[in-house]
PDB file of C-alpha atoms in Angstrom:
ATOM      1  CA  UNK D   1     -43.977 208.235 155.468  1.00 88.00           C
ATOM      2  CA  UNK D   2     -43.697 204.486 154.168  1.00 91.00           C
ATOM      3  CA  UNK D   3     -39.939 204.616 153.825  1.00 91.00           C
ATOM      4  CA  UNK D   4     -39.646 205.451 157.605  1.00 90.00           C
ATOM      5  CA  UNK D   5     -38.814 202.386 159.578  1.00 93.00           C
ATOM      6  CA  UNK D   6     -41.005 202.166 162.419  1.00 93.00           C
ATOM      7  CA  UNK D   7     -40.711 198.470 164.249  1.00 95.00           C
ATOM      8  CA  UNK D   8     -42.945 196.716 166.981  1.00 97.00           C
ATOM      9  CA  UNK D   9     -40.645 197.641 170.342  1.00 96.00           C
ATOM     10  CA  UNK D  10     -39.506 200.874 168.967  1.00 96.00           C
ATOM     11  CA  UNK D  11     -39.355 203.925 171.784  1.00 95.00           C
ATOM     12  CA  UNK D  12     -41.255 206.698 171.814  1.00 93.00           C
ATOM     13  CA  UNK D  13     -39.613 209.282 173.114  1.00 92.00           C
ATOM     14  CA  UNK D  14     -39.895 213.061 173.466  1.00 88.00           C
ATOM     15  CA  UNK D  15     -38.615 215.576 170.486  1.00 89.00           C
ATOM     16  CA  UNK D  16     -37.830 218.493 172.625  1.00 90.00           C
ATOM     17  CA  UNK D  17     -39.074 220.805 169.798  1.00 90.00           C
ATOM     18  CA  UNK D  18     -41.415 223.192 171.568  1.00 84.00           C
ATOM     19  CA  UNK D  19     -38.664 223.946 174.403  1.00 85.00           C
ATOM     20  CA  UNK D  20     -40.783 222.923 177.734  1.00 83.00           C
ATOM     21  CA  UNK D  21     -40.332 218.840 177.601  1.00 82.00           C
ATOM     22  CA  UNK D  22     -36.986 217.683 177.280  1.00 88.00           C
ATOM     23  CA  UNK D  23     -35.809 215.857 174.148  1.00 91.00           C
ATOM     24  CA  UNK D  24     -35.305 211.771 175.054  1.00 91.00           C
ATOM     25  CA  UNK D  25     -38.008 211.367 177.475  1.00 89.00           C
ATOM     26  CA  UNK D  26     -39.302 207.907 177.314  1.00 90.00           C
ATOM     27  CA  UNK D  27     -43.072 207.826 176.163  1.00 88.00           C
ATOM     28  CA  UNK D  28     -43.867 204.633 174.884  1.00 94.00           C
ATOM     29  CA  UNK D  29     -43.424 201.375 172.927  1.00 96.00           C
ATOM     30  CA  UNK D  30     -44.917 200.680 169.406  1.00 96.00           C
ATOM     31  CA  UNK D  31     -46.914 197.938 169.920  1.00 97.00           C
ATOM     32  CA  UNK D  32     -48.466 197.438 165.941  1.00 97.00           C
ATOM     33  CA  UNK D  33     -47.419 199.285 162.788  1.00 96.00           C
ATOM     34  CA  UNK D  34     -50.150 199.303 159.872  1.00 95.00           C
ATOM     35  CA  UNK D  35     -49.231 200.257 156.801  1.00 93.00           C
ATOM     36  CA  UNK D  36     -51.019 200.489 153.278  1.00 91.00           C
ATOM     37  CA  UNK D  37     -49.581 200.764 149.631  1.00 89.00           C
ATOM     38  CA  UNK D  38     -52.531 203.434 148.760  1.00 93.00           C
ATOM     39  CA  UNK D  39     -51.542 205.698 152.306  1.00 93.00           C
ATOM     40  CA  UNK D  40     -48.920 208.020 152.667  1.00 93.00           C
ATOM     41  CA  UNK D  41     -47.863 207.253 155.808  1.00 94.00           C
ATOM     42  CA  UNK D  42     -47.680 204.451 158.331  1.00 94.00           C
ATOM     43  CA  UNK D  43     -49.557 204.502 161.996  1.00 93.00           C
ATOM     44  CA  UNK D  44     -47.857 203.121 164.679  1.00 94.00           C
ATOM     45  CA  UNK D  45     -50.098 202.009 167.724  1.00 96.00           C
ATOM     46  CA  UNK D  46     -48.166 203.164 170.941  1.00 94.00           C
ATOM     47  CA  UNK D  47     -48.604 201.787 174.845  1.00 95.00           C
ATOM     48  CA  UNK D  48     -47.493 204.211 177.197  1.00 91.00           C
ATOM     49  CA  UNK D  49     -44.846 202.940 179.871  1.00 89.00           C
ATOM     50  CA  UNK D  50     -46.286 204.924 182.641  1.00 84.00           C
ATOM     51  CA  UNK D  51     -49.991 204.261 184.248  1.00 83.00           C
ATOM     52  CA  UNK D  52     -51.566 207.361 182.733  1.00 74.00           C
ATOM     53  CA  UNK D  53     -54.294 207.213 185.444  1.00 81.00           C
ATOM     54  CA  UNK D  54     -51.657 208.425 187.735  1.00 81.00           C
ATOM     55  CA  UNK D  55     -50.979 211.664 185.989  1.00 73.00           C
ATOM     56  CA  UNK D  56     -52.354 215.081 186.309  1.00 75.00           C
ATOM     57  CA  UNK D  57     -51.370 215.925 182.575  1.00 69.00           C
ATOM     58  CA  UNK D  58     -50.866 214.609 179.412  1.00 62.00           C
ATOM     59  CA  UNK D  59     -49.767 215.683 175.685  1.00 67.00           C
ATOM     60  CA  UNK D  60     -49.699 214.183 172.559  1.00 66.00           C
ATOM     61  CA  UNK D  61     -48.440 214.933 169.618  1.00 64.00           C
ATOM     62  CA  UNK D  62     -48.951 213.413 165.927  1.00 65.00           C
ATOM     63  CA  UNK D  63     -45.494 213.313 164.388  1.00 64.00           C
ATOM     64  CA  UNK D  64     -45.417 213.158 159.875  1.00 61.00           C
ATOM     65  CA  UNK D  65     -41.935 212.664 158.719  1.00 59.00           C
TER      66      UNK D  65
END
């Protein structure tokens, strides 16, 4: 939502809802945040901190609060 505070060089990091990823794995920085007055929610552009060309799997999730 816009009254969310979501900053460039925030972490990403895991949620550990579904039970097979740990909660408070780091993912991520935010690199941009974009907001507009007509959306109803913000996007926040994320760069992973691992190579993900090195990796045999990957998930993503998209996260409304």
């Amino acid at each position: 939502p816009q009254d969310v505070s979501v900053d460039v060089y925030d972490l990403v990091t895991t949620s550990g809802l579904d039970g097979s990823v740990p909660a408070g794995l780091v993912g991520g920085l935010v690199t941009s945040v974009v907001t507009d007055e007509h959306d109803p929610f913000q996007s926040a552009y994320v760069e992973p901190i691992v190579d993900l060309r090195n990796l045999s799997y990957v998930g993503a999730l998209t996260i409304s609060l």
